[in-house]
Structure formats: structure tokens, C-alpha cells
PDB file of C-alpha atoms in Angstrom:
ATOM      1  CA  MET A   1      24.230  -3.503 -34.141  1.00 52.00           C
ATOM      2  CA  THR A   2      21.117  -1.476 -33.685  1.00 53.00           C
ATOM      3  CA  THR A   3      19.524  -1.447 -29.677  1.00 53.00           C
ATOM      4  CA  ALA A   4      15.911  -1.201 -28.897  1.00 49.00           C
ATOM      5  CA  PRO A   5      14.588   2.191 -28.255  1.00 49.00           C
ATOM      6  CA  ALA A   6      14.082   2.908 -23.923  1.00 52.00           C
ATOM      7  CA  LYS A   7      10.594   2.373 -23.160  1.00 59.00           C
ATOM      8  CA  PRO A   8       8.749   5.834 -22.216  1.00 62.00           C
ATOM      9  CA  ALA A   9       8.179   6.046 -18.358  1.00 70.00           C
ATOM     10  CA  ILE A  10       4.838   5.443 -17.313  1.00 90.00           C
ATOM     11  CA  LEU A  11       5.207   7.435 -14.141  1.00 93.00           C
ATOM     12  CA  THR A  12       5.997  11.238 -14.031  1.00 94.00           C
ATOM     13  CA  PRO A  13       9.166  12.311 -12.126  1.00 94.00           C
ATOM     14  CA  ASN A  14       7.292  12.806  -8.750  1.00 95.00           C
ATOM     15  CA  GLN A  15       5.577   9.558  -9.091  1.00 95.00           C
ATOM     16  CA  HIS A  16       8.835   7.916  -9.425  1.00 94.00           C
ATOM     17  CA  ARG A  17      10.371   9.927  -6.874  1.00 94.00           C
ATOM     18  CA  VAL A  18       7.583   8.521  -4.556  1.00 95.00           C
ATOM     19  CA  ALA A  19       7.220   5.313  -5.500  1.00 94.00           C
ATOM     20  CA  THR A  20      11.433   4.408  -5.560  1.00 92.00           C
ATOM     21  CA  GLN A  21      11.375   5.267  -1.823  1.00 93.00           C
ATOM     22  CA  LEU A  22       7.965   3.188  -1.467  1.00 94.00           C
ATOM     23  CA  ILE A  23      10.355   0.141  -1.928  1.00 91.00           C
ATOM     24  CA  TYR A  24      12.429   0.628   1.028  1.00 91.00           C
ATOM     25  CA  GLY A  25       9.062  -0.364   3.108  1.00 91.00           C
ATOM     26  CA  MET A  26       9.025   3.226   4.585  1.00 91.00           C
ATOM     27  CA  PRO A  27       5.645   4.281   5.549  1.00 94.00           C
ATOM     28  CA  ILE A  28       3.786   7.267   3.626  1.00 95.00           C
ATOM     29  CA  SER A  29       4.702   9.843   6.654  1.00 96.00           C
ATOM     30  CA  ALA A  30       8.125   8.724   6.245  1.00 96.00           C
ATOM     31  CA  ILE A  31       8.012   9.306   2.832  1.00 97.00           C
ATOM     32  CA  ALA A  32       6.512  12.614   2.629  1.00 97.00           C
ATOM     33  CA  ARG A  33       9.116  13.856   5.034  1.00 96.00           C
ATOM     34  CA  GLN A  34      11.921  12.376   3.120  1.00 94.00           C
ATOM     35  CA  VAL A  35      10.489  14.171  -0.314  1.00 94.00           C
ATOM     36  CA  PHE A  36       9.273  17.584   1.483  1.00 96.00           C
ATOM     37  CA  LEU A  37       5.471  16.875   0.333  1.00 96.00           C
ATOM     38  CA  SER A  38       2.475  16.569   2.770  1.00 97.00           C
ATOM     39  CA  VAL A  39       1.107  12.837   3.333  1.00 97.00           C
ATOM     40  CA  ARG A  40      -1.724  13.843   1.267  1.00 98.00           C
ATOM     41  CA  GLY A  41       0.648  15.037  -1.626  1.00 97.00           C
ATOM     42  CA  VAL A  42       2.232  11.468  -1.480  1.00 97.00           C
ATOM     43  CA  GLU A  43      -0.958   9.524  -1.408  1.00 97.00           C
ATOM     44  CA  SER A  44      -2.096  11.606  -3.887  1.00 97.00           C
ATOM     45  CA  LEU A  45       0.920  10.672  -6.098  1.00 97.00           C
ATOM     46  CA  LEU A  46       0.720   7.186  -5.353  1.00 96.00           C
ATOM     47  CA  SER A  47      -2.729   6.920  -6.031  1.00 96.00           C
ATOM     48  CA  LYS A  48      -2.050   8.118  -9.651  1.00 96.00           C
ATOM     49  CA  ALA A  49       0.494   5.635  -9.938  1.00 95.00           C
ATOM     50  CA  ARG A  50      -1.687   2.875  -9.262  1.00 95.00           C
ATOM     51  CA  LYS A  51      -4.133   4.259 -11.816  1.00 95.00           C
ATOM     52  CA  LYS A  52      -1.386   4.321 -14.420  1.00 94.00           C
ATOM     53  CA  MET A  53       0.071   0.750 -13.421  1.00 94.00           C
ATOM     54  CA  GLY A  54      -3.656  -0.922 -13.634  1.00 93.00           C
ATOM     55  CA  CYS A  55      -3.960  -1.698  -9.826  1.00 93.00           C
ATOM     56  CA  PRO A  56      -5.999   1.144  -8.749  1.00 94.00           C
ATOM     57  CA  GLY A  57      -7.084   1.169  -4.803  1.00 93.00           C
ATOM     58  CA  SER A  58      -4.665  -1.642  -4.376  1.00 94.00           C
ATOM     59  CA  SER A  59      -2.381  -1.959  -1.509  1.00 95.00           C
ATOM     60  CA  PRO A  60       1.345  -0.900  -1.359  1.00 96.00           C
ATOM     61  CA  ALA A  61       2.964  -4.435  -1.908  1.00 96.00           C
ATOM     62  CA  VAL A  62       0.517  -4.661  -4.820  1.00 97.00           C
ATOM     63  CA  LEU A  63       2.067  -1.691  -6.565  1.00 96.00           C
ATOM     64  CA  VAL A  64       5.361  -2.185  -5.806  1.00 96.00           C
ATOM     65  CA  HIS A  65       5.295  -5.670  -7.490  1.00 96.00           C
ATOM     66  CA  ALA A  66       3.385  -3.885 -10.334  1.00 95.00           C
ATOM     67  CA  LEU A  67       6.113  -0.925 -10.529  1.00 95.00           C
ATOM     68  CA  LEU A  68       9.127  -3.925 -10.205  1.00 95.00           C
ATOM     69  CA  THR A  69       7.445  -5.726 -13.037  1.00 94.00           C
ATOM     70  CA  ALA A  70       6.962  -2.768 -15.579  1.00 93.00           C
ATOM     71  CA  ARG A  71      10.653  -2.347 -14.518  1.00 92.00           C
ATOM     72  CA  GLU A  72       9.230   1.654 -13.450  1.00 93.00           C
ATOM     73  CA  ILE A  73      11.761   1.726 -10.571  1.00 91.00           C
ATOM     74  CA  PRO A  74      14.844  -0.172 -10.079  1.00 89.00           C
ATOM     75  CA  PRO A  75      14.622  -3.232  -7.818  1.00 89.00           C
ATOM     76  CA  LEU A  76      16.488  -2.994  -4.395  1.00 89.00           C
ATOM     77  CA  ALA A  77      20.104  -4.274  -4.170  1.00 88.00           C
ATOM     78  CA  THR A  78      21.254  -6.274  -1.567  1.00 84.00           C
ATOM     79  CA  THR A  79      23.690  -8.767  -0.377  1.00 83.00           C
ATOM     80  CA  GLU A  80      22.116 -10.229   1.953  1.00 84.00           C
ATOM     81  CA  ALA A  81      21.014 -14.004   1.006  1.00 88.00           C
ATOM     82  CA  ALA A  82      17.143 -14.915   1.096  1.00 90.00           C
ATOM     83  CA  PRO A  83      16.272 -16.651   4.532  1.00 94.00           C
ATOM     84  CA  ASP A  84      15.420 -19.995   4.180  1.00 95.00           C
ATOM     85  CA  LEU A  85      11.778 -19.745   3.633  1.00 96.00           C
ATOM     86  CA  THR A  86       9.199 -22.980   3.342  1.00 96.00           C
ATOM     87  CA  GLU A  87       7.215 -23.080   0.225  1.00 96.00           C
ATOM     88  CA  HIS A  88       4.334 -21.966   2.229  1.00 97.00           C
ATOM     89  CA  GLU A  89       5.896 -18.602   2.837  1.00 97.00           C
ATOM     90  CA  ARG A  90       6.856 -18.023  -0.080  1.00 96.00           C
ATOM     91  CA  THR A  91       3.238 -18.516  -1.303  1.00 97.00           C
ATOM     92  CA  VAL A  92       2.469 -15.803   1.498  1.00 97.00           C
ATOM     93  CA  ILE A  93       4.884 -13.490  -0.415  1.00 97.00           C
ATOM     94  CA  ARG A  94       3.213 -14.069  -3.809  1.00 97.00           C
ATOM     95  CA  ALA A  95      -0.304 -13.706  -2.669  1.00 97.00           C
ATOM     96  CA  ILE A  96       0.552 -10.139  -0.979  1.00 97.00           C
ATOM     97  CA  ALA A  97       2.443  -9.365  -4.225  1.00 97.00           C
ATOM     98  CA  GLU A  98      -0.575 -10.147  -6.501  1.00 96.00           C
ATOM     99  CA  HIS A  99      -3.792  -9.641  -3.771  1.00 97.00           C
ATOM    100  CA  THR A 100      -5.124  -6.509  -2.170  1.00 95.00           C
ATOM    101  CA  ARG A 101      -7.586  -8.016   0.077  1.00 95.00           C
ATOM    102  CA  ASN A 102      -7.258 -10.571   3.297  1.00 95.00           C
ATOM    103  CA  GLU A 103      -9.976 -12.667   1.739  1.00 96.00           C
ATOM    104  CA  ASP A 104      -8.278 -13.174  -1.720  1.00 97.00           C
ATOM    105  CA  ILE A 105      -4.775 -13.509   0.039  1.00 97.00           C
ATOM    106  CA  GLY A 106      -6.156 -15.954   2.166  1.00 97.00           C
ATOM    107  CA  ASN A 107      -7.758 -17.997  -0.921  1.00 97.00           C
ATOM    108  CA  ALA A 108      -4.248 -17.760  -2.110  1.00 97.00           C
ATOM    109  CA  ILE A 109      -2.633 -19.114   0.728  1.00 97.00           C
ATOM    110  CA  GLY A 110      -5.489 -21.472   2.168  1.00 96.00           C
ATOM    111  CA  ALA A 111      -6.071 -19.323   5.202  1.00 96.00           C
ATOM    112  CA  PRO A 112      -8.858 -17.780   6.680  1.00 95.00           C
ATOM    113  CA  ALA A 113      -9.278 -14.135   6.201  1.00 93.00           C
ATOM    114  CA  GLY A 114      -8.907 -13.381   9.823  1.00 95.00           C
ATOM    115  CA  ARG A 115      -5.849 -14.982  10.243  1.00 96.00           C
ATOM    116  CA  VAL A 116      -3.872 -13.408   6.904  1.00 97.00           C
ATOM    117  CA  ARG A 117      -2.445 -10.561   9.064  1.00 96.00           C
ATOM    118  CA  ALA A 118      -0.713 -12.997  11.386  1.00 97.00           C
ATOM    119  CA  GLU A 119       0.632 -14.701   8.312  1.00 97.00           C
ATOM    120  CA  ILE A 120       1.993 -11.862   6.737  1.00 97.00           C
ATOM    121  CA  ASP A 121       3.668 -10.419  10.088  1.00 97.00           C
ATOM    122  CA  ALA A 122       5.128 -13.677  10.534  1.00 98.00           C
ATOM    123  CA  VAL A 123       7.028 -13.837   6.978  1.00 97.00           C
ATOM    124  CA  VAL A 124       7.696 -10.485   7.252  1.00 97.00           C
ATOM    125  CA  ALA A 125       9.548 -11.080  10.572  1.00 97.00           C
ATOM    126  CA  LYS A 126      11.155 -13.562   9.580  1.00 97.00           C
ATOM    127  CA  ALA A 127      12.726 -12.010   6.203  1.00 96.00           C
ATOM    128  CA  GLY A 128      13.620  -9.000   8.554  1.00 94.00           C
ATOM    129  CA  ALA A 129      11.477  -6.439   6.138  1.00 95.00           C
ATOM    130  CA  ARG A 130      10.173  -3.464   7.479  1.00 94.00           C
ATOM    131  CA  SER A 131       6.650  -4.126   5.871  1.00 95.00           C
ATOM    132  CA  ALA A 132       5.051  -5.981   3.770  1.00 96.00           C
ATOM    133  CA  HIS A 133       5.600  -3.750   0.732  1.00 96.00           C
ATOM    134  CA  HIS A 134       9.193  -3.990   1.702  1.00 96.00           C
ATOM    135  CA  LEU A 135       9.148  -7.612   1.581  1.00 97.00           C
ATOM    136  CA  VAL A 136       7.813  -7.784  -1.946  1.00 97.00           C
ATOM    137  CA  SER A 137      11.013  -5.707  -2.798  1.00 96.00           C
ATOM    138  CA  LEU A 138      13.354  -7.931  -0.713  1.00 96.00           C
ATOM    139  CA  ALA A 139      11.918 -10.564  -2.728  1.00 96.00           C
ATOM    140  CA  TRP A 140      12.541  -9.324  -5.909  1.00 95.00           C
ATOM    141  CA  ALA A 141      15.927  -8.808  -5.135  1.00 93.00           C
ATOM    142  CA  TRP A 142      15.932 -12.634  -4.205  1.00 93.00           C
ATOM    143  CA  ASP A 143      14.786 -13.475  -6.880  1.00 92.00           C
ATOM    144  CA  ILE A 144      11.521 -15.235  -5.264  1.00 93.00           C
ATOM    145  CA  LEU A 145       9.383 -12.714  -7.786  1.00 93.00           C
ATOM    146  CA  GLY A 146      10.716 -11.603 -10.795  1.00 80.00           C
ATOM    147  CA  ASP A 147      14.068 -12.341 -12.175  1.00 56.00           C
ATOM    148  CA  THR A 148      16.171  -9.361 -10.862  1.00 38.00           C
ATOM    149  CA  ALA A 149      18.618 -11.372  -8.385  1.00 37.00           C
ATOM    150  CA  ALA A 150      20.929 -11.896 -10.565  1.00 36.00           C
ATOM    151  CA  GLY A 151      20.947  -8.658 -12.390  1.00 36.00           C
ATOM    152  CA  PRO A 152      23.477  -5.626 -12.333  1.00 34.00           C
ATOM    153  CA  HIS A 153      21.717  -4.432  -8.885  1.00 34.00           C
ATOM    154  CA  ALA A 154      22.115  -7.672  -6.986  1.00 33.00           C
ATOM    155  CA  ALA A 155      24.905  -6.847  -5.015  1.00 33.00           C
ATOM    156  CA  SER A 156      25.819  -3.196  -4.639  1.00 32.00           C
ATOM    157  CA  THR A 157      24.484  -2.066  -1.583  1.00 33.00           C
ATOM    158  CA  SER A 158      22.650  -3.661   1.552  1.00 35.00           C
ATOM    159  CA  SER A 159      19.004  -3.892   1.699  1.00 36.00           C
ATOM    160  CA  THR A 160      18.567  -1.883   5.422  1.00 37.00           C
ATOM    161  CA  ALA A 161      20.105   0.936   3.567  1.00 38.00           C
ATOM    162  CA  GLY A 162      17.865   3.781   3.120  1.00 41.00           C
ATOM    163  CA  PRO A 163      16.713   5.018  -0.038  1.00 41.00           C
ATOM    164  CA  LEU A 164      19.581   6.614  -2.339  1.00 36.00           C
TER     165      LEU A 164
END
């Protein structure tokens, strides 16, 4: 039986290392400390990753979604069940995974741009996420986005654990 060859990685090893930290919801300054780079160095690597993923200028949440969709970074592993989210809250998650600008997120969720931050913050808090980009990572693990919850990574560690 022949298996398909593994697809080549899009990211460089350094971009991969930084992007992998991003899914844990860490701010750029914490990632910089974790990987022993300057904040500007981390920002540069993430900017290059955004360009390679076809989402230049995007939010960290959009970048995380693009990386997980392309399987460039492994999804979070969690033993925690998804919170009981309403359809509107799930729509908020999908909107922050797909859009960067508050106006676009607002259009997707049916809220004015000035209300978007409060909507996002409420879902982040309900989910116990550290940030919007962490929420997108958790949504992948919970099979709200993507198809990873039933995969091999679904139950190996807690989502509250830090980067490996």
C-alpha cells in the first residue's frame, strides 16, 4: 500500500515555533520571552507567516484559523468539553476566525462595529479562553471550527496547559 507523501511545510522552523505558541493565546510579549526573541522579531515572523498563509495584515485569530486549516500547526489538545454556546456565540467565533476588522465581524454577527469588542470579550470569557486567538484554537479542539475534536490530539492534555 502506498501512502501519499507528506505535504511540504509552508512555514520556516522559526515561524512554526512562534506560530505554535500563538495557539495557546499568549500575547506577543510572552511569546518573545518563551522563544528568546525580541517582540519585533516575533512580530516579523508572524507577519511573514501571515503572508505565506495568504492573510497579510490579519488578526492573530485569523492567522491561527488559517494555520490550523492548512494543518501547519497542530491543534490544541483538550480534555475539557466545549461550553454550552448559543448559535450566536458560535457565529461570533466563526466571525473572528474569518475576519479582522470590527466592521466585518459586526456584519457577520449582526452587530454594530462599536459593539463587536464586547461580543468577543463575552464569548472569550464564557469559553475560559485567554484571548480571541486562543478561543479560535479551542473552537478547533471542540469541533466548532475544523474537524479536530475527534482526531488523535483530542484528549491528550488540558487546554489550560502552556506550550509544550
